[in-house]
Coordinates of C-alpha atoms and ligand atoms in Angstrom, one line a residue:
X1 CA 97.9 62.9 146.0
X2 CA 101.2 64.5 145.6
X3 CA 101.6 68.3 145.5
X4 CA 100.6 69.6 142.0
X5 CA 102.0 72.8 140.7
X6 CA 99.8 74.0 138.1
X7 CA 101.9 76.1 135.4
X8 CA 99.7 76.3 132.5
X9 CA 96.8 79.2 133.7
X10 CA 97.3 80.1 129.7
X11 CA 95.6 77.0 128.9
X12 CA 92.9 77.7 131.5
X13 CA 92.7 78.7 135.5
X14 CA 90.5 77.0 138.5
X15 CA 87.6 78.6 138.7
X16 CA 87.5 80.6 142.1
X17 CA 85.6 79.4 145.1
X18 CA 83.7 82.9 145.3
X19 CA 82.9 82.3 141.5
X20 CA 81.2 79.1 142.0
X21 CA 79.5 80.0 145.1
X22 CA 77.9 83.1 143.0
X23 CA 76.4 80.5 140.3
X24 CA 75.0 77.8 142.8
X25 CA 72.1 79.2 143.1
X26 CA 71.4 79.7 139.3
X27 CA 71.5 76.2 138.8
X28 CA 69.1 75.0 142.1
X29 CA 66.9 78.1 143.3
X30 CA 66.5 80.5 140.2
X31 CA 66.8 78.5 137.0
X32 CA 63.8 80.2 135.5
X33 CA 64.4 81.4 131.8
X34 CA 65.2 85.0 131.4
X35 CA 62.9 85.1 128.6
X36 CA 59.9 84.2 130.4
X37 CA 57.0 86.5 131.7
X38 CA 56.3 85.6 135.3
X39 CA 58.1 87.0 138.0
X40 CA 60.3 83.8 138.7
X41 CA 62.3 84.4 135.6
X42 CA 62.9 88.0 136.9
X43 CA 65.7 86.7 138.9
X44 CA 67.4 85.4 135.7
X45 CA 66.8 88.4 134.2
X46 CA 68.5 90.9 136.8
X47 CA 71.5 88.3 137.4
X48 CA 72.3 88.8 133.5
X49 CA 71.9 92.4 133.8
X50 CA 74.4 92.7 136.6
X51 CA 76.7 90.5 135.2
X52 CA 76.8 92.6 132.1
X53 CA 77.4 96.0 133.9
X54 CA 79.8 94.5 136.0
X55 CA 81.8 93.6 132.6
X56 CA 80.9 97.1 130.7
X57 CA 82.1 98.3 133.5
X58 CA 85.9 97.5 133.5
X59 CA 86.6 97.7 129.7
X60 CA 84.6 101.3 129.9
X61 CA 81.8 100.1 127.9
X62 CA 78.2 100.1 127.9
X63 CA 76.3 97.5 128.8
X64 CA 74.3 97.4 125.7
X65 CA 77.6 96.9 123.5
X66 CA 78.3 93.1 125.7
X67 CA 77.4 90.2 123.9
X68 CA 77.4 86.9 125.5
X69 CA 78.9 83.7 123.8
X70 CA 80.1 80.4 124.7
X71 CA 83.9 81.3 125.0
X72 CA 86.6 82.9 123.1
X73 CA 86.6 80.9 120.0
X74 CA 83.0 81.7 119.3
X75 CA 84.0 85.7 120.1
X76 CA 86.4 85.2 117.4
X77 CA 84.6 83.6 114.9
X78 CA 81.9 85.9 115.3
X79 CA 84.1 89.2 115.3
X80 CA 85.5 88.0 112.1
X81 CA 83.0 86.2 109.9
X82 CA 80.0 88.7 110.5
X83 CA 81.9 91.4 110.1
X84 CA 83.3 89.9 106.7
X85 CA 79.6 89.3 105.8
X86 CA 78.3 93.1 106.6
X87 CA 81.1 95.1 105.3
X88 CA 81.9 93.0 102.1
X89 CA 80.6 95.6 99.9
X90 CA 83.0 98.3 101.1
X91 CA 85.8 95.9 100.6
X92 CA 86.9 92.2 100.9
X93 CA 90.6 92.9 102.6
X94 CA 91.6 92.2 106.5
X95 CA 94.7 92.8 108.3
X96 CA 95.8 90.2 111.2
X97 CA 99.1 89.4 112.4
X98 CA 101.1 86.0 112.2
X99 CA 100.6 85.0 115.7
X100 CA 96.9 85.0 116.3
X101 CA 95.1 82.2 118.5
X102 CA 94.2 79.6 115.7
X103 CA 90.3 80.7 116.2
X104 CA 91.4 84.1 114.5
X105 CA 93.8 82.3 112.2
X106 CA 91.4 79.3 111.0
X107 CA 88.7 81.5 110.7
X108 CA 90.8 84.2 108.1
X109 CA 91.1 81.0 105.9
X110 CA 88.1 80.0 106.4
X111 CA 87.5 83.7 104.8
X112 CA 90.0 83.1 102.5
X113 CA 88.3 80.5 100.9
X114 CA 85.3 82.6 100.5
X115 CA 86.5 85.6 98.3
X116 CA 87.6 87.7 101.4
X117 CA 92.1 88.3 101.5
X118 CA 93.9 88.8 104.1
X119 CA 97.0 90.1 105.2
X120 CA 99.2 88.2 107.6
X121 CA 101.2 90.8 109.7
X122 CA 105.3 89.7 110.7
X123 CA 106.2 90.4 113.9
X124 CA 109.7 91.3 115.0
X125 CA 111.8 88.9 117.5
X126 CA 109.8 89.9 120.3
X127 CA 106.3 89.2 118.8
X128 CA 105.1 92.8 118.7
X129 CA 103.7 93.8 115.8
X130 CA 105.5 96.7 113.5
X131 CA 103.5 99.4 112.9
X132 CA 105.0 100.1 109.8
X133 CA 104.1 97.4 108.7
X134 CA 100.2 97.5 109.3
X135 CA 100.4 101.1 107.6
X136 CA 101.8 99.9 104.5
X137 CA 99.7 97.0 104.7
X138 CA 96.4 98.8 104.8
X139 CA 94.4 99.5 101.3
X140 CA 91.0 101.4 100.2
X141 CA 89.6 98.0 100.4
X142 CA 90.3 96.5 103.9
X143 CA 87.6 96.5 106.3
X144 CA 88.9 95.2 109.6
X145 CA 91.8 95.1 111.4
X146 CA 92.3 92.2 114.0
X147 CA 95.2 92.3 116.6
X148 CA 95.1 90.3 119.6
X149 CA 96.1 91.9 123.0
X150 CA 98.5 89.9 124.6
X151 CA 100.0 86.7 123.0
X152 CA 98.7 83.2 124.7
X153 CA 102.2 81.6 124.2
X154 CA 104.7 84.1 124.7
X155 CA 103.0 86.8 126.5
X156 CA 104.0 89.8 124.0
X157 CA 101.8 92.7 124.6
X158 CA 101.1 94.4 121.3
X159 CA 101.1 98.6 121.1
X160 CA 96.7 98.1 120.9
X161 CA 96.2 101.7 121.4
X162 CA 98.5 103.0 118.5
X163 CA 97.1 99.7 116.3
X164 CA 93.5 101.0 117.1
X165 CA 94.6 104.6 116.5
X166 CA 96.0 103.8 112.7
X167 CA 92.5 101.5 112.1
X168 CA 90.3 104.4 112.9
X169 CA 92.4 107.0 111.7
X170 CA 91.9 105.2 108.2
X171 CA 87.9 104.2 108.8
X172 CA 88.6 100.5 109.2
X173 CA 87.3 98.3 112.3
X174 CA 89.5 97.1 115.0
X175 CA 89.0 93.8 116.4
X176 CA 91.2 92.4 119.4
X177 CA 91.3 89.5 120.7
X178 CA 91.8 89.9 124.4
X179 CA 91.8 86.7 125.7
X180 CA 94.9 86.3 127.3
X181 CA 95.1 90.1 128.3
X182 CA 91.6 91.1 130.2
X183 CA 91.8 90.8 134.0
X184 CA 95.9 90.8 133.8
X185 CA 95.9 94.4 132.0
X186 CA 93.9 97.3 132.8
X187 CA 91.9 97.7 129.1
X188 CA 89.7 100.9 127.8
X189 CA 87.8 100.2 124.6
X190 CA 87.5 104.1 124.3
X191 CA 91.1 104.8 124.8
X192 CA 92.4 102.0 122.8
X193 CA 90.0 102.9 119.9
X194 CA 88.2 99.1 120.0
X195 CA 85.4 98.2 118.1
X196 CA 85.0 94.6 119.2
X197 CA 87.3 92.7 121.7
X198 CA 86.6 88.8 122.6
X199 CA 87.2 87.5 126.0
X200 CA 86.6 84.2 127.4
X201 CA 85.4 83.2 131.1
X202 CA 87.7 80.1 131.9
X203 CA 91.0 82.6 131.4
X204 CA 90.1 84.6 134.3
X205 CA 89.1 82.2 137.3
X206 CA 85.9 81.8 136.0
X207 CA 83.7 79.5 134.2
X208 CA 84.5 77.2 131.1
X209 CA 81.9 77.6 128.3
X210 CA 81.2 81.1 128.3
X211 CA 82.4 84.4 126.4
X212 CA 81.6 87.8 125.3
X213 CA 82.3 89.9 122.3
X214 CA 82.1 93.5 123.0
X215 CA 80.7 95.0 119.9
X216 CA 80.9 99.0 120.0
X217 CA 77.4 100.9 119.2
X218 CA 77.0 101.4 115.7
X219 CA 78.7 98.5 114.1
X220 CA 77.3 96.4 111.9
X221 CA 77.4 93.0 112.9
X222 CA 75.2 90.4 111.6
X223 CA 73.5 87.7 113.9
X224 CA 75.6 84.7 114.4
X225 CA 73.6 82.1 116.0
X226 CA 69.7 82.9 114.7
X227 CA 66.6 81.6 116.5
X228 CA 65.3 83.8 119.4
X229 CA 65.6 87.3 120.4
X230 CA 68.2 87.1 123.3
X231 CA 71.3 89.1 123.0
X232 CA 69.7 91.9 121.2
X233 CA 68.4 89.7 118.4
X234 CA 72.2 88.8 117.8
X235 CA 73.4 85.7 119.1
X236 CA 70.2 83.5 120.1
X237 CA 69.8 80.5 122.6
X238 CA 68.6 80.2 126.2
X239 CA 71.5 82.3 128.3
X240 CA 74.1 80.2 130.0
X241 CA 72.8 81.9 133.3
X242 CA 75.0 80.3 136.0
X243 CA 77.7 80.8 133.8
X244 CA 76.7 84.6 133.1
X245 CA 77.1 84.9 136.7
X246 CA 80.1 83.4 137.3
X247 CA 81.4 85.4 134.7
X248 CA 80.8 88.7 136.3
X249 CA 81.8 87.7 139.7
X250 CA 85.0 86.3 137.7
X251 CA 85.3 89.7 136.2
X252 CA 84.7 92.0 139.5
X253 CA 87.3 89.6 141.2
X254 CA 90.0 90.3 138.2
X255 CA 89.3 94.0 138.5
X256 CA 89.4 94.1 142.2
X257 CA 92.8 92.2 142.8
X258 CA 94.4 92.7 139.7
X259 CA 97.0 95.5 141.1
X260 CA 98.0 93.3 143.8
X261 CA 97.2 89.8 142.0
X262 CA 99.3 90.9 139.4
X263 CA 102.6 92.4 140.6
X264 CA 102.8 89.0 142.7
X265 CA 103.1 87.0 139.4
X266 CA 105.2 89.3 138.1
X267 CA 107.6 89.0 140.4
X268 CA 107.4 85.4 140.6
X269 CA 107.9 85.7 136.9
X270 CA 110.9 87.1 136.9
X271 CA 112.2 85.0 139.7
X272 CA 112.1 82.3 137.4
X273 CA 113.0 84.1 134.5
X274 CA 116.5 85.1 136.1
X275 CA 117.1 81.5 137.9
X276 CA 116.6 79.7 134.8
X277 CA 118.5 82.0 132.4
X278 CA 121.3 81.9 135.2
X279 CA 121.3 78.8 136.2
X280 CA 120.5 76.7 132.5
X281 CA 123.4 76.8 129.6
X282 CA 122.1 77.2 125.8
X283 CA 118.3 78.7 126.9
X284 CA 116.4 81.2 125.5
X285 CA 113.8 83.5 127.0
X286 CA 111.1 83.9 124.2
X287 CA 108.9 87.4 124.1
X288 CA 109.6 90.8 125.2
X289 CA 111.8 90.7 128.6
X290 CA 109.3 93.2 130.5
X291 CA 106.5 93.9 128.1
X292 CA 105.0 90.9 128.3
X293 CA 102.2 89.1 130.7
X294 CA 102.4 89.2 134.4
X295 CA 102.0 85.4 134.1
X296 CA 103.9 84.0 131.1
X297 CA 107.3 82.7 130.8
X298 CA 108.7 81.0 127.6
X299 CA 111.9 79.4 127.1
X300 CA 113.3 77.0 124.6
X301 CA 115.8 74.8 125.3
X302 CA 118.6 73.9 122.8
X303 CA 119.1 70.1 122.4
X304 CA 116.1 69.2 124.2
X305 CA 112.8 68.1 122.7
X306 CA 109.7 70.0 124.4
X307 CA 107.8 66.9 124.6
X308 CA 109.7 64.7 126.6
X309 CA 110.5 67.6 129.2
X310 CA 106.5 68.2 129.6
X311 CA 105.9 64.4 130.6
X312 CA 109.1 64.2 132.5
X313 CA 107.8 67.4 134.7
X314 CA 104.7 65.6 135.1
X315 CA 105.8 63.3 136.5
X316 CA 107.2 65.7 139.6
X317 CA 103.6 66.8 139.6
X318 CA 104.1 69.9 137.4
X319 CA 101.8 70.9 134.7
X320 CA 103.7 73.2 131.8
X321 CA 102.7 73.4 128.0
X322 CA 105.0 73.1 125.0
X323 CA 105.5 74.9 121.9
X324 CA 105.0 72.6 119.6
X325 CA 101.8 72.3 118.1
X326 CA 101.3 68.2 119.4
X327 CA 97.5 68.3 120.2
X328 CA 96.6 68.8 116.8
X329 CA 98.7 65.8 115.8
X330 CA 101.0 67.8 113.8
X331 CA 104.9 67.6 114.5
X332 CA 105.1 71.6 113.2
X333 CA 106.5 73.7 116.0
X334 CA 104.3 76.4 117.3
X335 CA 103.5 79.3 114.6
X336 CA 104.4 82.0 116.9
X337 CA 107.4 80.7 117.5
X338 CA 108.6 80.6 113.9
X339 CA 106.7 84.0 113.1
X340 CA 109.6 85.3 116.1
X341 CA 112.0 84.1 114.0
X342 CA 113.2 80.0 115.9
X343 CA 115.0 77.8 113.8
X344 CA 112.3 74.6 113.7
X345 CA 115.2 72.8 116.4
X346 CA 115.3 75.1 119.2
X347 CA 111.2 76.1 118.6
X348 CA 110.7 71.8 119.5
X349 CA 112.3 72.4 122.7
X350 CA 110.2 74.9 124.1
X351 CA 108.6 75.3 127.8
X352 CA 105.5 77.6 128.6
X353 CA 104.7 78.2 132.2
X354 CA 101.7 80.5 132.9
X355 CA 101.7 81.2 136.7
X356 CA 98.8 82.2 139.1
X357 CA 98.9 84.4 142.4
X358 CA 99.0 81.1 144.6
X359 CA 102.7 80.2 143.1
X360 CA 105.5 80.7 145.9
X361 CA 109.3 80.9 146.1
X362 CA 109.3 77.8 147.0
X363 CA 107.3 76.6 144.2
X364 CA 110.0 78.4 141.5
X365 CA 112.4 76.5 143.3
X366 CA 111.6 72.8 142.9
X367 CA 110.3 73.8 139.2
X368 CA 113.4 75.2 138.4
X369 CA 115.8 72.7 140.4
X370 CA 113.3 70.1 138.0
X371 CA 113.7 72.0 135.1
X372 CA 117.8 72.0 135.6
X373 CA 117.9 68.3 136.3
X374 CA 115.9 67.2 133.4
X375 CA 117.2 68.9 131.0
X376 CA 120.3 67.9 131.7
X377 CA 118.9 64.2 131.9
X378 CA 117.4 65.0 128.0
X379 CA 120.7 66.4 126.8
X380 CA 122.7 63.5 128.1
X381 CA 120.9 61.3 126.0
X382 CA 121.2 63.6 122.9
X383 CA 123.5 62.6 120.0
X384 CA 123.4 66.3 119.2
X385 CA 124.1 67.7 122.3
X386 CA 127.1 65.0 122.2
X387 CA 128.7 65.9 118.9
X388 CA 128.1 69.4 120.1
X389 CA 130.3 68.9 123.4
X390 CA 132.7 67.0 121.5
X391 CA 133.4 70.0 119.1
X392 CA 133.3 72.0 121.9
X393 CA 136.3 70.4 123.4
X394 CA 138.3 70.8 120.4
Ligands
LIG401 C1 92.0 80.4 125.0 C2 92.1 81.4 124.0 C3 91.0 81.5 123.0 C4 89.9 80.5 123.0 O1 89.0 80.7 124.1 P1 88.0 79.5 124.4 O2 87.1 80.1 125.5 O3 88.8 78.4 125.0 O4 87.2 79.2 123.2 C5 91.1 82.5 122.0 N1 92.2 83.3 122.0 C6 93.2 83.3 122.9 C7 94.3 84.2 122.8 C8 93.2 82.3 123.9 O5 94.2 82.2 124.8

């Protein structure tokens, strides 16, 4: 097999070899039900317990405010539909921004459809979201407030304490969606003022299929999946135990290397931030330059269609993601890229590259020595880029 350099940990990241080895035994030794009586189940039992300190633990909660889900999306949905439902007769009004993961978006108009509005923040050309503008945007009737963290496709990290600040300084709940951000960014529910915050195992070298929404004491929040009693009577169906685990040992990884994990995809980052910038005419970097991800890099690439540069650095064995919105069979070009403000034609030609802490030098090197030679492969074949030369010459 050749080398594979895997540049998309935004999509989702390899579950880690301590990860897995913690769950093994959930799925052989101890697979008794947690709800059960006898003593077997006991095992279970503790092994969610932990799992749920471990997580209280690095967002500063308590354990009693985790609730387990089967990812982000179902976080999401959750945050914003039951919230909707129990606070509809203060008000029928929430705030979001532009550039929310389509499980925040889709459900708002699923919302929308039922009597609920909502506000659509702008965000400026670095995707952070003006405060200004979620003051003005606030009235007596709106009831939540959801902002995510950091942004999955360009990285933007949004100003969360002073958005959680304004919420609670006006009585309104403050969602975030934290997907992206927890294990990468050192997070405090208290200190950021957070009443619920999704996160999702399979972003964070853990396990696919599993989620928590951190719901602060004293919310009201409706059930979302009813049957039996787990979760605190609020989200039933047997516990995902092996994936519990591998959640928290996911977690207690994140928290323990993420100084070190981090500041080595940083500077990886910026490696290849600063050789492609250098080294590639007509590209743009897309986000904030430094207050963004540790992981993410963006570009777009004039007179180059994303799509063809993703299967062409494929075939050298690297995995990327483009901008444009092509898995949901639509030819639209990614929503956060046109909330930022891309003309549709540079948005198409857009690269993502989410990095992990096993990405070297060397790595950077042959992706951005592929990067240069393709595009300049896609350009040469471009009409546009042609006329464009030509006029250039003039
Ligand atoms: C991946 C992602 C989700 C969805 O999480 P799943 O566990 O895949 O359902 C939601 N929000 C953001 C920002 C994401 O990156």
């Amino acid at each position: 097999m050749k080398k594979l350099i895997y540049l998309d940990n935004a999509a989702t990241t390899k579950t880690a070899p301590e990860v897995v080895e913690a769950m093994l035994p959930y799925f052989t030794e101890f697979y008794g039900n947690p709800s059960s009586v006898y003593e077997f189940s006991g095992h279970s039992k503790e092994a969610i317990a932990k799992s749920r300190e471990t997580i209280a633990k690095a967002l500063g909660a308590k354990p009693e405010e985790i609730y387990f889900t089967a990812g982000g999306s179902e976080s999401d949905n959750w945050a914003l539909k039951a919230t909707a439902e129990a606070y509809a007769d203060k008000g029928k009004h929430i705030i979001t921004t532009k550039i929310e993961h389509h499980a925040i978006l889709h459900t708002a108009e699923y919302l929308e459809k039922r009597g609920f509005e909502v506000t659509y923040l702008d965000v400026d050309e670095s995707g952070v979201v003006k405060l200004e503008e979620l003051k003005k945007a606030i009235r007596p009737d709106t009831i939540l407030i959801s902002v995510m963290y950091a942004n999955n496709e360009i990285g933007t990290i949004q100003p969360i304490r002073e958005i959680g600040q304004i919420a609670h300084e006006h009585g309104i709940l403050f969602h975030t969606d934290a997907v992206q951000a927890f294990g990468q960014v050192p997070i405090s529910v208290d200190d950021c003022h957070i009443d619920m915050l999704s996160s999702s195992g399979h972003k964070l070298n853990g396990p696919k299929g599993i989620g928590f929404l951190y719901i602060r004491k004293g919310v009201k929040i409706r059930s979302f999946v009813h049957g039996g009693a787990q979760e605190r009577k609020r989200r039933a169906g047997t516990e995902n135990v092996p994936g519990i685990v591998g959640y928290g040992a996911a977690v207690e990884r994140a928290v323990n290397t993420m100084t070190e994990r981090t500041a080595k995809e940083a500077e990886m980052r910026d490696y290849l931030i600063d050789r492609i910038l250098k080294e590639v005419p007509y590209v743009r970097l897309n986000g904030h330059r430094t207050n963004r991800l540790p992981n993410n890099a963006n570009f777009s690439f004039q007179f180059v269609e994303g799509e063809s540069l993703l299967i062409m650095l494929d075939m050298k064995g690297i995995c990327g993601s483009s901008g444009s919105a092509c898995t949901s069979g639509s030819l639209d070009p990614s929503h956060v890229l046109m909330a930022i403000g891309l003309p549709h034609e540079i948005a198409h030609g857009s690269l993502r590259l989410t990095l992990n802490e096993e990405i070297t030098r060397e790595d950077i090197d042959y992706v951005v020595d592929s990067v240069k030679e393709i595009v300049q492969k896609l350009r040469d074949m471009s009409p546009l880029y042609e006329d464009f030369v030509k006029k250039q010459a003039k």
